[in-house]
Each structure stands twice: as C-alpha cells, then as structure tokens.
PDB file of N, CA and C in Angstrom:
ATOM      1  N   VAL A  17      -7.560  -9.733  -2.340  1.00 90.00           N
ATOM      2  CA  VAL A  17      -7.320  -9.652  -0.915  1.00 90.00           C
ATOM      3  C   VAL A  17      -6.269  -8.574  -0.633  1.00 90.00           C
ATOM      4  N   ALA A  18      -5.191  -8.544  -1.421  1.00 89.00           N
ATOM      5  CA  ALA A  18      -4.130  -7.567  -1.186  1.00 89.00           C
ATOM      6  C   ALA A  18      -4.666  -6.138  -1.301  1.00 89.00           C
ATOM      7  N   ALA A  19      -5.495  -5.901  -2.314  1.00 89.00           N
ATOM      8  CA  ALA A  19      -6.064  -4.561  -2.483  1.00 89.00           C
ATOM      9  C   ALA A  19      -6.938  -4.184  -1.288  1.00 89.00           C
ATOM     10  N   GLU A  20      -7.727  -5.133  -0.818  1.00 94.00           N
ATOM     11  CA  GLU A  20      -8.587  -4.877   0.333  1.00 94.00           C
ATOM     12  C   GLU A  20      -7.771  -4.547   1.575  1.00 94.00           C
ATOM     13  N   GLU A  21      -6.622  -5.188   1.712  1.00 94.00           N
ATOM     14  CA  GLU A  21      -5.771  -4.993   2.885  1.00 94.00           C
ATOM     15  C   GLU A  21      -4.728  -3.888   2.696  1.00 94.00           C
ATOM     16  N   GLY A  22      -4.637  -3.352   1.477  1.00 89.00           N
ATOM     17  CA  GLY A  22      -3.656  -2.311   1.203  1.00 89.00           C
ATOM     18  C   GLY A  22      -2.225  -2.821   1.196  1.00 89.00           C
ATOM     19  N   VAL A  23      -2.059  -4.067   0.758  1.00 91.00           N
ATOM     20  CA  VAL A  23      -0.742  -4.706   0.738  1.00 91.00           C
ATOM     21  C   VAL A  23      -0.245  -4.766  -0.708  1.00 91.00           C
ATOM     22  N   PRO A  24       1.007  -4.372  -0.947  1.00 91.00           N
ATOM     23  CA  PRO A  24       1.531  -4.450  -2.318  1.00 91.00           C
ATOM     24  C   PRO A  24       1.704  -5.897  -2.775  1.00 91.00           C
ATOM     25  N   VAL A  25       1.596  -6.097  -4.071  1.00 93.00           N
ATOM     26  CA  VAL A  25       1.704  -7.435  -4.655  1.00 93.00           C
ATOM     27  C   VAL A  25       2.749  -7.419  -5.758  1.00 93.00           C
ATOM     28  N   ILE A  26       3.565  -8.449  -5.788  1.00 95.00           N
ATOM     29  CA  ILE A  26       4.504  -8.670  -6.882  1.00 95.00           C
ATOM     30  C   ILE A  26       4.038  -9.930  -7.600  1.00 95.00           C
ATOM     31  N   ASP A  27       3.717  -9.797  -8.863  1.00 95.00           N
ATOM     32  CA  ASP A  27       3.220 -10.936  -9.643  1.00 95.00           C
ATOM     33  C   ASP A  27       4.399 -11.734 -10.207  1.00 95.00           C
ATOM     34  N   LEU A  28       4.934 -12.638  -9.389  1.00 95.00           N
ATOM     35  CA  LEU A  28       6.079 -13.442  -9.808  1.00 95.00           C
ATOM     36  C   LEU A  28       5.726 -14.372 -10.959  1.00 95.00           C
ATOM     37  N   HIS A  29       4.518 -14.860 -10.955  1.00 95.00           N
ATOM     38  CA  HIS A  29       4.074 -15.764 -12.020  1.00 95.00           C
ATOM     39  C   HIS A  29       4.168 -15.052 -13.370  1.00 95.00           C
ATOM     40  N   GLN A  30       3.627 -13.842 -13.451  1.00 96.00           N
ATOM     41  CA  GLN A  30       3.651 -13.111 -14.716  1.00 96.00           C
ATOM     42  C   GLN A  30       5.067 -12.742 -15.124  1.00 96.00           C
ATOM     43  N   CYS A  31       5.882 -12.367 -14.155  1.00 96.00           N
ATOM     44  CA  CYS A  31       7.275 -12.019 -14.463  1.00 96.00           C
ATOM     45  C   CYS A  31       7.995 -13.219 -15.084  1.00 96.00           C
ATOM     46  N   ALA A  32       7.843 -14.387 -14.485  1.00 95.00           N
ATOM     47  CA  ALA A  32       8.488 -15.586 -15.031  1.00 95.00           C
ATOM     48  C   ALA A  32       7.946 -15.904 -16.420  1.00 95.00           C
ATOM     49  N   LEU A  33       6.642 -15.818 -16.581  1.00 96.00           N
ATOM     50  CA  LEU A  33       6.060 -16.079 -17.904  1.00 96.00           C
ATOM     51  C   LEU A  33       6.627 -15.134 -18.956  1.00 96.00           C
ATOM     52  N   ASP A  34       6.770 -13.861 -18.593  1.00 97.00           N
ATOM     53  CA  ASP A  34       7.323 -12.887 -19.531  1.00 97.00           C
ATOM     54  C   ASP A  34       8.748 -13.255 -19.932  1.00 97.00           C
ATOM     55  N   ARG A  35       9.524 -13.721 -18.980  1.00 96.00           N
ATOM     56  CA  ARG A  35      10.920 -14.073 -19.272  1.00 96.00           C
ATOM     57  C   ARG A  35      11.049 -15.392 -20.016  1.00 96.00           C
ATOM     58  N   TRP A  36      10.050 -16.241 -19.882  1.00 97.00           N
ATOM     59  CA  TRP A  36      10.064 -17.524 -20.581  1.00 97.00           C
ATOM     60  C   TRP A  36       9.444 -17.432 -21.974  1.00 97.00           C
ATOM     61  N   ALA A  37       8.899 -16.292 -22.332  1.00 97.00           N
ATOM     62  CA  ALA A  37       8.208 -16.139 -23.618  1.00 97.00           C
ATOM     63  C   ALA A  37       9.113 -16.578 -24.770  1.00 97.00           C
ATOM     64  N   GLY A  38       8.541 -17.338 -25.671  1.00 97.00           N
ATOM     65  CA  GLY A  38       9.270 -17.802 -26.839  1.00 97.00           C
ATOM     66  C   GLY A  38      10.028 -19.101 -26.628  1.00 97.00           C
ATOM     67  N   LYS A  39      10.029 -19.606 -25.395  1.00 98.00           N
ATOM     68  CA  LYS A  39      10.706 -20.870 -25.108  1.00 98.00           C
ATOM     69  C   LYS A  39       9.674 -21.984 -25.007  1.00 98.00           C
ATOM     70  N   SER A  40      10.069 -23.166 -25.394  1.00 97.00           N
ATOM     71  CA  SER A  40       9.172 -24.318 -25.278  1.00 97.00           C
ATOM     72  C   SER A  40       9.155 -24.810 -23.829  1.00 97.00           C
ATOM     73  N   VAL A  41       8.165 -25.607 -23.500  1.00 96.00           N
ATOM     74  CA  VAL A  41       8.074 -26.197 -22.165  1.00 96.00           C
ATOM     75  C   VAL A  41       9.335 -27.002 -21.866  1.00 96.00           C
ATOM     76  N   ALA A  42       9.794 -27.763 -22.837  1.00 96.00           N
ATOM     77  CA  ALA A  42      11.002 -28.572 -22.641  1.00 96.00           C
ATOM     78  C   ALA A  42      12.225 -27.689 -22.363  1.00 96.00           C
ATOM     79  N   GLU A  43      12.347 -26.582 -23.086  1.00 97.00           N
ATOM     80  CA  GLU A  43      13.466 -25.662 -22.860  1.00 97.00           C
ATOM     81  C   GLU A  43      13.405 -25.054 -21.460  1.00 97.00           C
ATOM     82  N   ILE A  44      12.215 -24.670 -21.034  1.00 97.00           N
ATOM     83  CA  ILE A  44      12.031 -24.076 -19.702  1.00 97.00           C
ATOM     84  C   ILE A  44      12.376 -25.087 -18.621  1.00 97.00           C
ATOM     85  N   ARG A  45      11.860 -26.288 -18.761  1.00 96.00           N
ATOM     86  CA  ARG A  45      12.150 -27.331 -17.765  1.00 96.00           C
ATOM     87  C   ARG A  45      13.640 -27.617 -17.671  1.00 96.00           C
ATOM     88  N   ALA A  46      14.294 -27.724 -18.811  1.00 96.00           N
ATOM     89  CA  ALA A  46      15.725 -28.045 -18.832  1.00 96.00           C
ATOM     90  C   ALA A  46      16.572 -26.904 -18.265  1.00 96.00           C
ATOM     91  N   ALA A  47      16.163 -25.679 -18.508  1.00 97.00           N
ATOM     92  CA  ALA A  47      16.974 -24.532 -18.112  1.00 97.00           C
ATOM     93  C   ALA A  47      16.746 -24.070 -16.674  1.00 97.00           C
ATOM     94  N   TYR A  48      15.526 -24.254 -16.156  1.00 97.00           N
ATOM     95  CA  TYR A  48      15.174 -23.599 -14.885  1.00 97.00           C
ATOM     96  C   TYR A  48      14.754 -24.524 -13.749  1.00 97.00           C
ATOM     97  N   PHE A  49      14.473 -25.787 -14.036  1.00 97.00           N
ATOM     98  CA  PHE A  49      13.979 -26.693 -13.001  1.00 97.00           C
ATOM     99  C   PHE A  49      14.945 -27.837 -12.756  1.00 97.00           C
ATOM    100  N   THR A  50      14.842 -28.442 -11.575  1.00 96.00           N
ATOM    101  CA  THR A  50      15.671 -29.607 -11.288  1.00 96.00           C
ATOM    102  C   THR A  50      15.208 -30.771 -12.160  1.00 96.00           C
ATOM    103  N   SER A  51      16.058 -31.736 -12.305  1.00 93.00           N
ATOM    104  CA  SER A  51      15.700 -32.905 -13.116  1.00 93.00           C
ATOM    105  C   SER A  51      14.730 -33.820 -12.376  1.00 93.00           C
ATOM    106  N   LYS A  52      14.550 -33.607 -11.070  1.00 93.00           N
ATOM    107  CA  LYS A  52      13.676 -34.467 -10.268  1.00 93.00           C
ATOM    108  C   LYS A  52      12.195 -34.157 -10.450  1.00 93.00           C
ATOM    109  N   ASP A  53      11.864 -32.878 -10.684  1.00 92.00           N
ATOM    110  CA  ASP A  53      10.460 -32.501 -10.820  1.00 92.00           C
ATOM    111  C   ASP A  53      10.356 -31.142 -11.499  1.00 92.00           C
ATOM    112  N   THR A  54       9.147 -30.682 -11.683  1.00 89.00           N
ATOM    113  CA  THR A  54       8.940 -29.358 -12.287  1.00 89.00           C
ATOM    114  C   THR A  54       8.375 -28.385 -11.250  1.00 89.00           C
ATOM    115  N   THR A  55       8.689 -28.640  -9.993  1.00 93.00           N
ATOM    116  CA  THR A  55       8.255 -27.762  -8.915  1.00 93.00           C
ATOM    117  C   THR A  55       9.421 -26.960  -8.370  1.00 93.00           C
ATOM    118  N   HIS A  56      10.571 -27.586  -8.270  1.00 96.00           N
ATOM    119  CA  HIS A  56      11.728 -26.962  -7.640  1.00 96.00           C
ATOM    120  C   HIS A  56      12.694 -26.418  -8.691  1.00 96.00           C
ATOM    121  N   PHE A  57      13.128 -25.192  -8.464  1.00 96.00           N
ATOM    122  CA  PHE A  57      14.036 -24.547  -9.399  1.00 96.00           C
ATOM    123  C   PHE A  57      15.483 -24.963  -9.156  1.00 96.00           C
ATOM    124  N   ASN A  58      16.252 -24.978 -10.232  1.00 97.00           N
ATOM    125  CA  ASN A  58      17.694 -25.172 -10.128  1.00 97.00           C
ATOM    126  C   ASN A  58      18.309 -23.791  -9.857  1.00 97.00           C
ATOM    127  N   PRO A  59      19.622 -23.664  -9.735  1.00 97.00           N
ATOM    128  CA  PRO A  59      20.214 -22.350  -9.463  1.00 97.00           C
ATOM    129  C   PRO A  59      19.852 -21.276 -10.502  1.00 97.00           C
ATOM    130  N   THR A  60      19.780 -21.646 -11.759  1.00 97.00           N
ATOM    131  CA  THR A  60      19.405 -20.669 -12.789  1.00 97.00           C
ATOM    132  C   THR A  60      17.971 -20.195 -12.590  1.00 97.00           C
ATOM    133  N   GLY A  61      17.079 -21.121 -12.279  1.00 97.00           N
ATOM    134  CA  GLY A  61      15.692 -20.753 -12.014  1.00 97.00           C
ATOM    135  C   GLY A  61      15.555 -19.893 -10.766  1.00 97.00           C
ATOM    136  N   ALA A  62      16.364 -20.192  -9.751  1.00 97.00           N
ATOM    137  CA  ALA A  62      16.346 -19.397  -8.526  1.00 97.00           C
ATOM    138  C   ALA A  62      16.812 -17.969  -8.814  1.00 97.00           C
ATOM    139  N   GLU A  63      17.818 -17.825  -9.652  1.00 96.00           N
ATOM    140  CA  GLU A  63      18.290 -16.487 -10.028  1.00 96.00           C
ATOM    141  C   GLU A  63      17.215 -15.730 -10.791  1.00 96.00           C
ATOM    142  N   LEU A  64      16.512 -16.413 -11.684  1.00 96.00           N
ATOM    143  CA  LEU A  64      15.433 -15.768 -12.421  1.00 96.00           C
ATOM    144  C   LEU A  64      14.360 -15.278 -11.447  1.00 96.00           C
ATOM    145  N   ASN A  65      13.973 -16.122 -10.498  1.00 96.00           N
ATOM    146  CA  ASN A  65      12.959 -15.724  -9.522  1.00 96.00           C
ATOM    147  C   ASN A  65      13.434 -14.566  -8.667  1.00 96.00           C
ATOM    148  N   ALA A  66      14.684 -14.603  -8.243  1.00 95.00           N
ATOM    149  CA  ALA A  66      15.226 -13.516  -7.430  1.00 95.00           C
ATOM    150  C   ALA A  66      15.228 -12.207  -8.209  1.00 95.00           C
ATOM    151  N   SER A  67      15.562 -12.272  -9.485  1.00 94.00           N
ATOM    152  CA  SER A  67      15.555 -11.049 -10.284  1.00 94.00           C
ATOM    153  C   SER A  67      14.140 -10.528 -10.477  1.00 94.00           C
ATOM    154  N   CYS A  68      13.160 -11.430 -10.550  1.00 96.00           N
ATOM    155  CA  CYS A  68      11.755 -11.008 -10.634  1.00 96.00           C
ATOM    156  C   CYS A  68      11.318 -10.324  -9.338  1.00 96.00           C
ATOM    157  N   VAL A  69      11.754 -10.850  -8.206  1.00 95.00           N
ATOM    158  CA  VAL A  69      11.425 -10.232  -6.916  1.00 95.00           C
ATOM    159  C   VAL A  69      12.036  -8.835  -6.851  1.00 95.00           C
ATOM    160  N   ALA A  70      13.311  -8.715  -7.219  1.00 94.00           N
ATOM    161  CA  ALA A  70      13.976  -7.412  -7.181  1.00 94.00           C
ATOM    162  C   ALA A  70      13.288  -6.422  -8.118  1.00 94.00           C
ATOM    163  N   GLU A  71      12.950  -6.872  -9.319  1.00 94.00           N
ATOM    164  CA  GLU A  71      12.255  -6.011 -10.268  1.00 94.00           C
ATOM    165  C   GLU A  71      10.901  -5.578  -9.700  1.00 94.00           C
ATOM    166  N   GLY A  72      10.198  -6.522  -9.106  1.00 95.00           N
ATOM    167  CA  GLY A  72       8.900  -6.203  -8.520  1.00 95.00           C
ATOM    168  C   GLY A  72       9.005  -5.194  -7.397  1.00 95.00           C
ATOM    169  N   ILE A  73      10.018  -5.339  -6.544  1.00 94.00           N
ATOM    170  CA  ILE A  73      10.214  -4.387  -5.446  1.00 94.00           C
ATOM    171  C   ILE A  73      10.542  -3.006  -6.010  1.00 94.00           C
ATOM    172  N   ARG A  74      11.390  -2.963  -7.020  1.00 92.00           N
ATOM    173  CA  ARG A  74      11.740  -1.676  -7.636  1.00 92.00           C
ATOM    174  C   ARG A  74      10.505  -0.980  -8.223  1.00 92.00           C
ATOM    175  N   ASN A  75       9.567  -1.754  -8.713  1.00 92.00           N
ATOM    176  CA  ASN A  75       8.377  -1.185  -9.357  1.00 92.00           C
ATOM    177  C   ASN A  75       7.269  -0.799  -8.382  1.00 92.00           C
ATOM    178  N   LEU A  76       7.403  -1.185  -7.108  1.00 93.00           N
ATOM    179  CA  LEU A  76       6.398  -0.802  -6.122  1.00 93.00           C
ATOM    180  C   LEU A  76       6.541   0.677  -5.796  1.00 93.00           C
ATOM    181  N   LYS A  77       5.432   1.354  -5.681  1.00 89.00           N
ATOM    182  CA  LYS A  77       5.450   2.774  -5.344  1.00 89.00           C
ATOM    183  C   LYS A  77       5.624   2.937  -3.838  1.00 89.00           C
ATOM    184  N   ASN A  78       6.462   3.870  -3.461  1.00 87.00           N
ATOM    185  CA  ASN A  78       6.682   4.204  -2.050  1.00 87.00           C
ATOM    186  C   ASN A  78       7.096   2.992  -1.220  1.00 87.00           C
ATOM    187  N   CYS A  79       7.994   2.198  -1.746  1.00 89.00           N
ATOM    188  CA  CYS A  79       8.457   1.018  -1.012  1.00 89.00           C
ATOM    189  C   CYS A  79       9.881   1.267  -0.523  1.00 89.00           C
ATOM    190  N   PRO A  80      10.055   1.494   0.779  1.00 91.00           N
ATOM    191  CA  PRO A  80      11.395   1.759   1.297  1.00 91.00           C
ATOM    192  C   PRO A  80      12.369   0.598   1.085  1.00 91.00           C
ATOM    193  N   LEU A  81      11.857  -0.596   0.925  1.00 91.00           N
ATOM    194  CA  LEU A  81      12.715  -1.755   0.703  1.00 91.00           C
ATOM    195  C   LEU A  81      13.525  -1.606  -0.574  1.00 91.00           C
ATOM    196  N   SER A  82      12.998  -0.891  -1.554  1.00 91.00           N
ATOM    197  CA  SER A  82      13.704  -0.728  -2.824  1.00 91.00           C
ATOM    198  C   SER A  82      15.038  -0.017  -2.639  1.00 91.00           C
ATOM    199  N   GLU A  83      15.154   0.788  -1.599  1.00 89.00           N
ATOM    200  CA  GLU A  83      16.399   1.497  -1.333  1.00 89.00           C
ATOM    201  C   GLU A  83      17.513   0.548  -0.892  1.00 89.00           C
ATOM    202  N   ALA A  84      17.157  -0.633  -0.416  1.00 91.00           N
ATOM    203  CA  ALA A  84      18.154  -1.604   0.041  1.00 91.00           C
ATOM    204  C   ALA A  84      18.710  -2.462  -1.101  1.00 91.00           C
ATOM    205  N   LEU A  85      18.091  -2.399  -2.266  1.00 91.00           N
ATOM    206  CA  LEU A  85      18.548  -3.205  -3.397  1.00 91.00           C
ATOM    207  C   LEU A  85      19.775  -2.594  -4.039  1.00 91.00           C
ATOM    208  N   LEU A  86      20.616  -3.450  -4.594  1.00 86.00           N
ATOM    209  CA  LEU A  86      21.757  -2.958  -5.359  1.00 86.00           C
ATOM    210  C   LEU A  86      21.249  -2.229  -6.589  1.00 86.00           C
ATOM    211  N   LYS A  87      21.956  -1.233  -6.997  1.00 82.00           N
ATOM    212  CA  LYS A  87      21.586  -0.496  -8.205  1.00 82.00           C
ATOM    213  C   LYS A  87      21.848  -1.372  -9.414  1.00 82.00           C
ATOM    214  N   ARG A  88      21.030  -1.219 -10.418  1.00 71.00           N
ATOM    215  CA  ARG A  88      21.232  -1.965 -11.667  1.00 71.00           C
ATOM    216  C   ARG A  88      22.428  -1.399 -12.410  1.00 71.00           C
ATOM    217  N   PRO A  89      23.179  -2.278 -13.078  1.00 59.00           N
ATOM    218  CA  PRO A  89      24.354  -1.775 -13.844  1.00 59.00           C
ATOM    219  C   PRO A  89      23.927  -0.903 -15.003  1.00 59.00           C
TER     220      PRO A  89
END
C-alpha cells in the first residue's frame, strides 16, 4: 500500500528483530516489556523503539524530517 501511495515506510518490526538477535524470548521479555504483558514496552523497550524510528528516518531518502534529529555521537 505504501509503495502504491508513494509513502515512505520504516520497518520497526525488522529493526527490533535485528536488535534482539541472539537473545532468547525470556531475555527479550525481561529486558524490553512490562511484567504485565508482552504487548507494552517498559522504558528500555520504548528507547529501543525510539532509536529504531530515528534510524529509520535517517535512512529515508529525501526526508526533511531527518534534519530535525539530533546528530549521532
């Protein structure tokens, strides 16, 4: 749908999977999700998602929004 509409896409799912590579399900749940469920992220998980969004925006071609992001150290 995004390609048909000419809308850029950031694959947050793949970014998270890449960062979780090598970790067990139990490790991922303990490190990134609340203890109540496996749907809602804890602060560490929220930071991971935010960094994936920023990385995705930086990787988009001709995206003026990338200019508003802080520079990487």
